[in-house]
mmCIF file of C-alpha atoms in Angstrom:
data_model
loop_
_atom_site.group_PDB
_atom_site.id
_atom_site.type_symbol
_atom_site.label_atom_id
_atom_site.label_comp_id
_atom_site.label_asym_id
_atom_site.label_seq_id
_atom_site.Cartn_x
_atom_site.Cartn_y
_atom_site.Cartn_z
ATOM 1 C CA MET A 1 -2.674 15.667 14.954
ATOM 2 C CA THR A 2 1.092 15.300 16.140
ATOM 3 C CA ILE A 3 2.748 12.429 14.965
ATOM 4 C CA GLN A 4 6.325 11.177 16.631
ATOM 5 C CA PHE A 5 8.222 10.555 13.337
ATOM 6 C CA ARG A 6 11.024 7.786 13.140
ATOM 7 C CA PRO A 7 13.335 9.469 10.476
ATOM 8 C CA ASP A 8 16.153 7.359 10.623
ATOM 9 C CA GLU A 9 14.832 3.667 10.758
ATOM 10 C CA THR A 10 15.795 1.536 7.726
ATOM 11 C CA TYR A 11 14.088 -1.023 5.820
ATOM 12 C CA ARG A 12 17.148 -2.854 4.213
ATOM 13 C CA ASP A 13 20.397 -4.146 5.336
ATOM 14 C CA ASP A 14 20.513 -3.766 9.269
ATOM 15 C CA TYR A 15 16.616 -3.582 9.407
ATOM 16 C CA THR A 16 16.072 -0.664 12.058
ATOM 17 C CA TYR A 17 12.252 -0.384 11.396
ATOM 18 C CA ALA A 18 10.067 -0.814 14.581
ATOM 19 C CA ASN A 19 6.488 0.217 15.428
ATOM 20 C CA SER A 20 5.566 2.266 18.397
ATOM 21 C CA PRO A 21 2.659 0.865 20.482
ATOM 22 C CA GLU A 22 0.383 3.626 19.004
ATOM 23 C CA CYS A 23 1.335 2.515 15.565
ATOM 24 C CA ILE A 24 0.325 -1.032 15.683
ATOM 25 C CA ALA A 25 -3.021 -0.058 17.323
ATOM 26 C CA ARG A 26 -4.021 2.281 14.593
ATOM 27 C CA ALA A 27 -3.079 0.024 11.854
ATOM 28 C CA PRO A 28 -6.063 -1.443 9.867
ATOM 29 C CA PHE A 29 -5.995 -5.076 10.839
ATOM 30 C CA PRO A 30 -7.353 -6.965 7.506
ATOM 31 C CA PHE A 31 -9.249 -10.080 8.892
ATOM 32 C CA PRO A 32 -12.785 -9.476 10.037
ATOM 33 C CA ASP A 33 -13.370 -13.266 10.255
ATOM 34 C CA ASP A 34 -11.416 -16.464 11.557
ATOM 35 C CA GLU A 35 -11.187 -17.811 7.834
ATOM 36 C CA TYR A 36 -9.881 -15.811 4.821
ATOM 37 C CA MET A 37 -10.972 -15.787 0.943
ATOM 38 C CA TYR A 38 -9.601 -13.481 -1.562
ATOM 39 C CA SER A 39 -12.574 -11.140 -2.146
ATOM 40 C CA MET A 40 -13.598 -7.678 -3.330
ATOM 41 C CA ASN A 41 -14.370 -6.286 0.364
ATOM 42 C CA LEU A 42 -15.039 -2.885 -1.182
ATOM 43 C CA GLU A 43 -16.737 -0.050 1.101
ATOM 44 C CA PRO A 44 -16.970 3.817 0.867
ATOM 45 C CA HIS A 45 -13.755 5.516 1.584
ATOM 46 C CA VAL A 46 -15.143 7.891 4.167
ATOM 47 C CA SER A 47 -13.403 9.098 7.458
ATOM 48 C CA VAL A 48 -13.546 6.527 10.369
ATOM 49 C CA GLY A 49 -12.178 7.023 13.863
ATOM 50 C CA ASP A 50 -8.827 8.826 14.570
ATOM 51 C CA ALA A 51 -6.807 6.061 13.203
ATOM 52 C CA ALA A 52 -5.341 4.724 9.518
ATOM 53 C CA LEU A 53 -9.166 5.106 7.994
ATOM 54 C CA LYS A 54 -9.468 9.158 9.169
ATOM 55 C CA ALA A 55 -7.585 10.628 6.288
ATOM 56 C CA VAL A 56 -7.793 10.825 2.626
ATOM 57 C CA PHE A 57 -4.204 9.318 2.418
ATOM 58 C CA ASP A 58 -2.749 8.191 5.589
ATOM 59 C CA ILE A 59 0.491 9.112 7.028
ATOM 60 C CA ASP A 60 2.272 7.735 10.010
ATOM 61 C CA GLU A 61 5.492 7.769 12.062
ATOM 62 C CA HIS A 62 7.323 6.220 9.315
ATOM 63 C CA TYR A 63 6.617 8.740 6.492
ATOM 64 C CA ILE A 64 9.819 10.258 6.420
ATOM 65 C CA SER A 65 11.949 7.201 6.700
ATOM 66 C CA GLU A 66 9.630 5.565 3.803
ATOM 67 C CA CYS A 67 10.256 8.630 1.798
ATOM 68 C CA ARG A 68 13.974 8.167 2.208
ATOM 69 C CA ASP A 69 13.859 4.444 1.410
ATOM 70 C CA ARG A 70 11.815 5.251 -1.819
ATOM 71 C CA ALA A 71 14.562 7.733 -2.987
ATOM 72 C CA ILE A 72 17.157 4.979 -2.201
ATOM 73 C CA THR A 73 15.208 2.312 -4.514
ATOM 74 C CA LEU A 74 14.638 4.793 -7.386
ATOM 75 C CA GLU A 75 18.395 6.060 -7.478
ATOM 76 C CA LYS A 76 19.594 2.297 -7.109
ATOM 77 C CA ASP A 77 17.200 1.087 -10.329
ATOM 78 C CA PRO A 78 16.296 4.290 -12.548
ATOM 79 C CA GLY A 79 13.552 3.502 -14.748
ATOM 80 C CA MET A 80 12.451 0.240 -12.981
ATOM 81 C CA HIS A 81 10.288 1.574 -10.119
ATOM 82 C CA TYR A 82 8.664 4.728 -11.933
ATOM 83 C CA VAL A 83 6.927 4.293 -15.330
ATOM 84 C CA SER A 84 4.443 6.172 -17.222
ATOM 85 C CA ALA A 85 2.632 6.110 -20.891
ATOM 86 C CA PRO A 86 3.322 9.450 -22.528
ATOM 87 C CA HIS A 87 -0.733 9.982 -22.839
ATOM 88 C CA MET A 88 -1.235 9.787 -18.997
ATOM 89 C CA MET A 89 0.442 13.358 -18.315
ATOM 90 C CA GLU A 90 -3.149 14.581 -17.476
ATOM 91 C CA ALA A 91 -3.900 11.837 -15.114
ATOM 92 C CA GLN A 92 -0.565 12.501 -13.579
ATOM 93 C CA TRP A 93 -1.588 16.328 -12.901
ATOM 94 C CA ASP A 94 -4.978 14.847 -11.498
ATOM 95 C CA LEU A 95 -2.889 12.749 -9.010
ATOM 96 C CA LEU A 96 -0.716 15.493 -7.799
ATOM 97 C CA GLU A 97 -3.570 17.742 -7.182
ATOM 98 C CA LEU A 98 -5.512 14.956 -5.234
ATOM 99 C CA ILE A 99 -2.631 14.291 -3.004
ATOM 100 C CA MET A 100 -1.616 17.789 -2.370
ATOM 101 C CA GLU A 101 -5.023 18.873 -1.531
ATOM 102 C CA SER A 102 -5.607 15.843 0.750
ATOM 103 C CA TYR A 103 -2.454 16.244 2.560
ATOM 104 C CA ALA A 104 -2.766 19.918 3.058
ATOM 105 C CA ASN A 105 -6.315 19.502 4.178
ATOM 106 C CA ASP A 106 -5.774 16.433 6.729
ATOM 107 C CA TYR A 107 -2.171 17.508 7.762
ATOM 108 C CA PRO A 108 -2.151 21.387 7.830
ATOM 109 C CA GLU A 109 0.727 21.512 10.314
ATOM 110 C CA TYR A 110 3.112 19.505 8.066
ATOM 111 C CA PHE A 111 1.705 20.321 4.202
ATOM 112 C CA SER A 112 0.188 23.501 2.687
ATOM 113 C CA LEU A 113 -0.943 24.249 -0.618
ATOM 114 C CA GLU A 114 -1.695 27.783 -2.192
ATOM 115 C CA LYS A 115 -3.023 28.360 -5.658
ATOM 116 C CA ASP A 116 -3.005 31.626 -7.584
ATOM 117 C CA GLY A 117 -4.397 30.252 -10.896
ATOM 118 C CA SER A 118 -2.051 27.955 -12.391
ATOM 119 C CA ARG A 119 0.859 29.147 -10.181
ATOM 120 C CA TRP A 120 0.881 26.901 -7.474
ATOM 121 C CA HIS A 121 2.967 27.087 -4.140
ATOM 122 C CA TRP A 122 3.483 23.688 -2.206
ATOM 123 C CA THR A 123 5.254 23.219 1.065
ATOM 124 C CA ASN A 124 6.137 19.799 2.588
ATOM 125 C CA LYS A 125 7.740 20.590 6.067
ATOM 126 C CA LEU A 126 8.355 17.117 6.789
ATOM 127 C CA LEU A 127 10.872 16.620 3.881
ATOM 128 C CA GLY A 128 12.084 20.412 3.734
ATOM 129 C CA ILE A 129 10.444 20.965 0.146
ATOM 130 C CA ASP A 130 9.250 24.362 -0.614
ATOM 131 C CA ASP A 131 8.470 24.581 -4.390
ATOM 132 C CA ARG A 132 6.635 27.311 -6.733
ATOM 133 C CA PHE A 133 5.551 25.871 -9.968
ATOM 134 C CA THR A 134 2.894 26.070 -12.894
ATOM 135 C CA PHE A 135 0.326 23.800 -12.694
ATOM 136 C CA GLY A 136 0.208 21.735 -16.323
ATOM 137 C CA ASP A 137 3.765 22.492 -16.968
ATOM 138 C CA PRO A 138 5.987 19.726 -16.323
ATOM 139 C CA ALA A 139 9.015 21.750 -17.142
ATOM 140 C CA THR A 140 8.489 23.649 -13.895
ATOM 141 C CA LEU A 141 8.921 20.381 -11.611
ATOM 142 C CA PRO A 142 12.216 18.729 -11.079
ATOM 143 C CA TYR A 143 10.095 15.208 -12.291
ATOM 144 C CA GLU A 144 7.183 14.249 -13.888
ATOM 145 C CA PRO A 145 4.266 15.577 -11.882
ATOM 146 C CA MET A 146 3.374 11.672 -10.533
ATOM 147 C CA GLU A 147 6.662 10.917 -9.663
ATOM 148 C CA TYR A 148 7.447 14.382 -7.762
ATOM 149 C CA ILE A 149 4.511 13.841 -5.565
ATOM 150 C CA THR A 150 4.538 10.248 -4.959
ATOM 151 C CA ARG A 151 8.113 10.720 -3.995
ATOM 152 C CA GLN A 152 6.636 12.793 -0.881
ATOM 153 C CA ALA A 153 4.054 10.052 -0.168
ATOM 154 C CA GLN A 154 3.974 6.617 1.653
ATOM 155 C CA GLY A 155 2.738 3.748 -0.467
ATOM 156 C CA ASP A 156 2.676 2.598 -4.121
ATOM 157 C CA TRP A 157 0.331 4.399 -6.727
ATOM 158 C CA VAL A 158 -0.877 2.835 -10.087
ATOM 159 C CA LEU A 159 -3.015 4.897 -12.485
ATOM 160 C CA GLN A 160 -5.362 3.121 -14.392
ATOM 161 C CA GLU A 161 -7.174 4.297 -17.586
ATOM 162 C CA GLU A 162 -10.332 3.287 -18.786
ATOM 163 C CA ARG A 163 -11.128 2.278 -22.307
ATOM 164 C CA ASP A 164 -12.764 -0.122 -24.590
ATOM 165 C CA GLY A 165 -14.955 -1.341 -21.522
ATOM 166 C CA THR A 166 -11.854 -2.269 -19.116
ATOM 167 C CA LEU A 167 -9.030 -0.761 -17.227
ATOM 168 C CA TYR A 168 -5.500 -0.448 -18.042
ATOM 169 C CA TRP A 169 -2.433 -0.065 -16.088
ATOM 170 C CA GLY A 170 -0.904 3.396 -17.666
ATOM 171 C CA ALA A 171 1.552 4.762 -14.800
ATOM 172 C CA GLY A 172 2.680 3.729 -11.671
ATOM 173 C CA ILE A 173 5.512 4.172 -8.963
ATOM 174 C CA ALA A 174 6.264 1.291 -7.035
ATOM 175 C CA THR A 175 9.156 0.773 -4.425
ATOM 176 C CA GLN A 176 7.158 -1.493 -2.024
ATOM 177 C CA ARG A 177 6.057 -3.920 -4.438
ATOM 178 C CA ALA A 178 5.180 -7.525 -3.245
ATOM 179 C CA ASP A 179 6.467 -10.019 -5.660
ATOM 180 C CA TYR A 180 5.652 -8.282 -8.766
ATOM 181 C CA SER A 181 6.993 -6.271 -11.753
ATOM 182 C CA LEU A 182 5.916 -2.687 -12.499
ATOM 183 C CA ARG A 183 7.270 -2.608 -16.048
ATOM 184 C CA PHE A 184 5.864 -6.090 -16.971
ATOM 185 C CA ASN A 185 2.415 -4.977 -15.892
ATOM 186 C CA LEU A 186 2.425 -1.383 -17.665
ATOM 187 C CA GLY A 187 -0.247 -1.544 -20.463
ATOM 188 C CA MET A 188 -1.911 -4.477 -19.275
ATOM 189 C CA ALA A 189 -5.656 -4.796 -18.912
ATOM 190 C CA TRP A 190 -7.611 -5.754 -15.972
ATOM 191 C CA HIS A 191 -8.044 -9.476 -16.408
ATOM 192 C CA GLU A 192 -4.349 -9.844 -17.286
ATOM 193 C CA PHE A 193 -2.708 -8.384 -14.147
ATOM 194 C CA HIS A 194 -5.274 -9.966 -11.977
ATOM 195 C CA GLY A 195 -5.039 -13.294 -13.737
ATOM 196 C CA PRO A 196 -2.446 -14.742 -11.267
ATOM 197 C CA VAL A 197 -4.882 -14.425 -8.396
ATOM 198 C CA PRO A 198 -6.134 -17.960 -7.498
ATOM 199 C CA LEU A 199 -9.919 -18.610 -7.808
ATOM 200 C CA VAL A 200 -10.916 -15.125 -8.730
ATOM 201 C CA LYS A 201 -12.155 -16.149 -12.231
ATOM 202 C CA GLU A 202 -14.098 -19.200 -11.173
ATOM 203 C CA THR A 203 -16.039 -17.062 -8.705
ATOM 204 C CA GLY A 204 -16.859 -14.359 -11.190
ATOM 205 C CA MET A 205 -15.252 -11.635 -8.695
ATOM 206 C CA LEU A 206 -12.886 -10.026 -11.580
ATOM 207 C CA ASP A 207 -15.942 -9.368 -13.546
ATOM 208 C CA ARG A 208 -17.956 -8.093 -10.625
ATOM 209 C CA ALA A 209 -15.087 -5.906 -9.451
ATOM 210 C CA LEU A 210 -14.505 -4.202 -12.990
ATOM 211 C CA LYS A 211 -18.019 -3.577 -13.200
ATOM 212 C CA PHE A 212 -18.038 -1.776 -9.892
ATOM 213 C CA LEU A 213 -15.137 0.270 -10.647
ATOM 214 C CA LEU A 214 -16.195 1.306 -14.118
ATOM 215 C CA ARG A 215 -19.114 2.999 -12.286
ATOM 216 C CA LEU A 216 -16.655 4.780 -9.856
ATOM 217 C CA ARG A 217 -17.604 8.445 -9.600
ATOM 218 C CA CYS A 218 -15.456 11.511 -8.931
ATOM 219 C CA GLY A 219 -15.775 12.582 -5.058
ATOM 220 C CA HIS A 220 -16.881 8.918 -4.033
ATOM 221 C CA PRO A 221 -13.747 7.070 -3.542
ATOM 222 C CA VAL A 222 -13.881 3.262 -2.210
ATOM 223 C CA ARG A 223 -11.386 1.233 -0.306
ATOM 224 C CA ARG A 224 -10.302 -2.315 0.426
ATOM 225 C CA LEU A 225 -7.685 -4.067 2.521
ATOM 226 C CA ASN A 226 -5.644 -6.698 1.046
ATOM 227 C CA TRP A 227 -2.291 -8.473 2.540
ATOM 228 C CA SER A 228 0.303 -10.827 2.360
ATOM 229 C CA LEU A 229 3.357 -11.891 4.536
ATOM 230 C CA THR A 230 6.976 -11.208 4.293
ATOM 231 C CA VAL A 231 10.400 -11.964 6.047
ATOM 232 C CA ASN A 232 11.681 -8.771 7.580
ATOM 233 C CA PRO A 233 10.528 -5.260 7.295
ATOM 234 C CA ARG A 234 11.601 -4.883 3.778
ATOM 235 C CA LEU A 235 9.684 -2.743 1.553
ATOM 236 C CA ASP A 236 11.114 -3.641 -1.905
ATOM 237 C CA VAL A 237 10.149 -7.194 -2.168
ATOM 238 C CA SER A 238 9.762 -7.028 -6.073
ATOM 239 C CA ALA A 239 10.215 -9.657 -8.710
ATOM 240 C CA GLU A 240 13.548 -7.685 -9.976
ATOM 241 C CA SER A 241 15.031 -7.618 -6.582
ATOM 242 C CA LEU A 242 13.974 -11.694 -5.722
ATOM 243 C CA PRO A 243 17.623 -12.646 -5.125
ATOM 244 C CA ASP A 244 18.006 -10.050 -2.482
ATOM 245 C CA TRP A 245 15.190 -11.083 -0.222
ATOM 246 C CA ALA A 246 14.193 -14.774 -1.333
ATOM 247 C CA PRO A 247 16.881 -16.410 0.838
ATOM 248 C CA ASP A 248 15.515 -14.890 4.080
ATOM 249 C CA ARG A 249 12.385 -17.136 3.804
ATOM 250 C CA THR A 250 14.573 -20.253 4.737
ATOM 251 C CA THR A 251 15.830 -18.423 7.881
ATOM 252 C CA VAL A 252 12.095 -18.626 9.601
ATOM 253 C CA THR A 253 11.552 -21.225 12.394
ATOM 254 C CA ALA A 254 8.955 -21.458 14.792
ATOM 255 C CA GLU A 255 11.256 -20.052 17.444
ATOM 256 C CA ASN A 256 12.238 -17.038 15.682
ATOM 257 C CA ALA A 257 8.749 -16.102 13.659
ATOM 258 C CA GLY A 258 7.566 -13.680 16.026
ATOM 259 C CA LYS A 259 10.426 -11.389 15.040
ATOM 260 C CA LEU A 260 11.045 -12.062 11.319
ATOM 261 C CA VAL A 261 7.488 -12.892 9.766
ATOM 262 C CA TYR A 262 5.584 -9.463 9.140
ATOM 263 C CA LEU A 263 2.156 -9.017 7.961
ATOM 264 C CA ARG A 264 1.963 -6.726 5.044
ATOM 265 C CA ILE A 265 -1.459 -5.052 5.364
ATOM 266 C CA GLU A 266 -2.301 -3.015 2.216
ATOM 267 C CA LEU A 267 -4.998 -0.104 2.422
ATOM 268 C CA GLN A 268 -6.156 0.632 -1.000
ATOM 269 C CA PRO A 269 -8.231 3.784 -1.474
ATOM 270 C CA LEU A 270 -9.550 4.107 -5.109
ATOM 271 C CA HIS A 271 -10.558 7.623 -6.545
ATOM 272 C CA ARG A 272 -11.679 8.433 -9.927
ATOM 273 C CA LEU A 273 -9.693 11.558 -11.196
ATOM 274 C CA PRO A 274 -11.791 14.806 -12.698
ATOM 275 C CA ARG A 275 -10.161 15.575 -15.716
ATOM 276 C CA SER A 276 -8.459 12.311 -17.199
ATOM 277 C CA ASN A 277 -11.318 9.870 -16.156
ATOM 278 C CA ALA A 278 -8.491 7.799 -14.612
ATOM 279 C CA ILE A 279 -8.711 5.645 -11.674
ATOM 280 C CA VAL A 280 -5.932 6.046 -9.088
ATOM 281 C CA PHE A 281 -5.052 2.687 -7.049
ATOM 282 C CA PRO A 282 -2.852 3.338 -4.295
ATOM 283 C CA ILE A 283 -1.328 0.620 -2.349
ATOM 284 C CA ARG A 284 -0.471 1.856 1.238
ATOM 285 C CA THR A 285 1.590 -0.553 3.382
ATOM 286 C CA TYR A 286 1.726 -1.430 6.799
ATOM 287 C CA LEU A 287 4.192 -3.599 8.536
ATOM 288 C CA LEU A 288 3.757 -5.581 11.528
ATOM 289 C CA ASN A 289 5.740 -8.215 12.736
ATOM 290 C CA LEU A 290 4.141 -11.230 14.727
ATOM 291 C CA GLU A 291 5.256 -9.769 17.795
ATOM 292 C CA ASP A 292 3.415 -6.684 17.081
ATOM 293 C CA ILE A 293 0.243 -8.512 16.386
ATOM 294 C CA ALA A 294 0.512 -10.362 19.396
ATOM 295 C CA THR A 295 0.356 -7.075 21.571
ATOM 296 C CA ASN A 296 -3.352 -7.459 20.847
ATOM 297 C CA PRO A 297 -4.266 -11.160 21.803
ATOM 298 C CA ALA A 298 -7.471 -11.143 19.759
ATOM 299 C CA TRP A 299 -5.541 -10.378 16.604
ATOM 300 C CA ALA A 300 -3.070 -12.922 17.188
ATOM 301 C CA LYS A 301 -5.856 -15.419 17.727
ATOM 302 C CA ARG A 302 -7.609 -14.604 14.715
ATOM 303 C CA MET A 303 -4.263 -14.650 12.586
ATOM 304 C CA HIS A 304 -3.597 -17.863 13.830
ATOM 305 C CA ARG A 305 -6.815 -19.067 12.673
ATOM 306 C CA VAL A 306 -6.809 -17.582 9.353
ATOM 307 C CA LEU A 307 -3.111 -18.913 8.568
ATOM 308 C CA LYS A 308 -3.906 -22.309 9.702
ATOM 309 C CA SER A 309 -7.187 -22.648 7.601
ATOM 310 C CA LEU A 310 -5.897 -20.596 4.541
ATOM 311 C CA ASN A 311 -6.476 -22.260 1.161
ATOM 312 C CA GLN A 312 -3.118 -23.664 -0.138
ATOM 313 C CA ASP A 313 -3.559 -22.019 -3.534
ATOM 314 C CA LEU A 314 -3.400 -18.664 -1.750
ATOM 315 C CA VAL A 315 -0.757 -19.336 0.525
ATOM 316 C CA ASP A 316 1.350 -20.130 -2.716
ATOM 317 C CA TYR A 317 0.116 -17.368 -4.571
ATOM 318 C CA LYS A 318 1.136 -14.793 -1.579
ATOM 319 C CA GLY A 319 4.658 -16.724 -1.459
ATOM 320 C CA PHE A 320 4.737 -17.661 2.162
ATOM 321 C CA THR A 321 4.770 -21.694 1.678
ATOM 322 C CA ARG A 322 8.049 -22.152 3.278
ATOM 323 C CA TYR A 323 7.243 -20.625 6.578
ATOM 324 C CA ARG A 324 3.565 -20.713 7.061
ATOM 325 C CA ASP A 325 3.691 -23.557 9.335
ATOM 326 C CA ALA A 326 6.427 -21.808 11.432
ATOM 327 C CA ALA A 327 4.175 -18.890 11.649
ATOM 328 C CA VAL A 328 1.133 -20.794 12.647
ATOM 329 C CA GLU A 329 3.092 -22.713 15.364
ATOM 330 C CA TRP A 330 4.226 -19.292 16.678
ATOM 331 C CA LEU A 331 1.024 -17.913 16.702
ATOM 332 C CA SER A 332 -0.602 -21.063 18.393
ATOM 333 C CA GLN A 333 0.336 -19.780 21.685
ATOM 334 C CA PHE A 334 -2.358 -17.254 21.619
ATOM 335 C CA ASP A 335 -5.392 -19.327 20.674
ATOM 336 C CA ASP A 336 -7.023 -21.112 23.397
ATOM 337 C CA GLY A 337 -9.439 -22.699 21.065
ATOM 338 C CA ARG A 338 -12.443 -20.720 22.457
ATOM 339 C CA ASP A 339 -15.035 -19.122 20.024
ATOM 340 C CA GLU A 340 -15.705 -15.735 21.760
ATOM 341 C CA GLU A 341 -16.021 -12.785 19.479
ATOM 342 C CA VAL A 342 -12.341 -11.502 18.077
ATOM 343 C CA ALA A 343 -11.986 -7.720 17.481
ATOM 344 C CA LYS A 344 -12.641 -6.714 14.065
ATOM 345 C CA ALA A 345 -10.392 -4.813 11.615
ATOM 346 C CA GLY A 346 -9.580 -1.144 12.334
#
């Protein structure tokens, strides 16, 4: 497939980020119903159609600019956005292999991987990378294996290790965080890092999701969609950078919400890794502002209904209490109140 990349767009300062009509249409719209409640919504991660769900790990027209923005964030706050426990090195190599093989198989015009025993040759034409290294020897790479390959990948990535009947955060790279701290979460167990999510304990969903993931097998990945809202197309809305982006939430009105309010869609394809038995938890983010959403009137109608009826605890948790009403009012122009079927996700 041929992708028309936008290498020079920005996700901070002047915010030149924009979506082509094709990029909007291929996004995995996260609302299958007119009402939303936080749920597992897991399904097999199999290739579907020719959009975001076709590849093992999706890339799109924003690939180059996102990788550049990641490098800026990592340089600005070294040690804050990439962390790994020392014992996670085997899982790091697992992840490097999975991403390289997936990219090379799904996008052979942009990536290639050649193996000669432990001597590997990786080419990334989009970023101008042509490296030879020894698999298993971190001294032959410029960064640790996980950081090396995820600097070349869209989305954030977390490695979870299984022990004592649960999952722990063992490593991660996160330059697109939605209001959480990677360093704070490192080492946390499953129920600890999901603890702030409203209503999941009462429904028993956390226990069910953990049991499901502990049974996840190599070669049988699953995926789920999550979402939140943000103001401006800013990727790094982490807890540490709160002073940089929190004031933007006060600038939204019913008149400008279409331009300023963005739906952050998170595609999360989870894989069990073969050597380490760790689980990789990617968080691939898509940013569509409400004007983008409105190019599909069925999406705009559904999103209006979801936001209008959303449980207030979830509104508070997802961080858009200040501008929920403005977004709902802006979207209301696309909802005629009729109940004909609305297009589903994807």
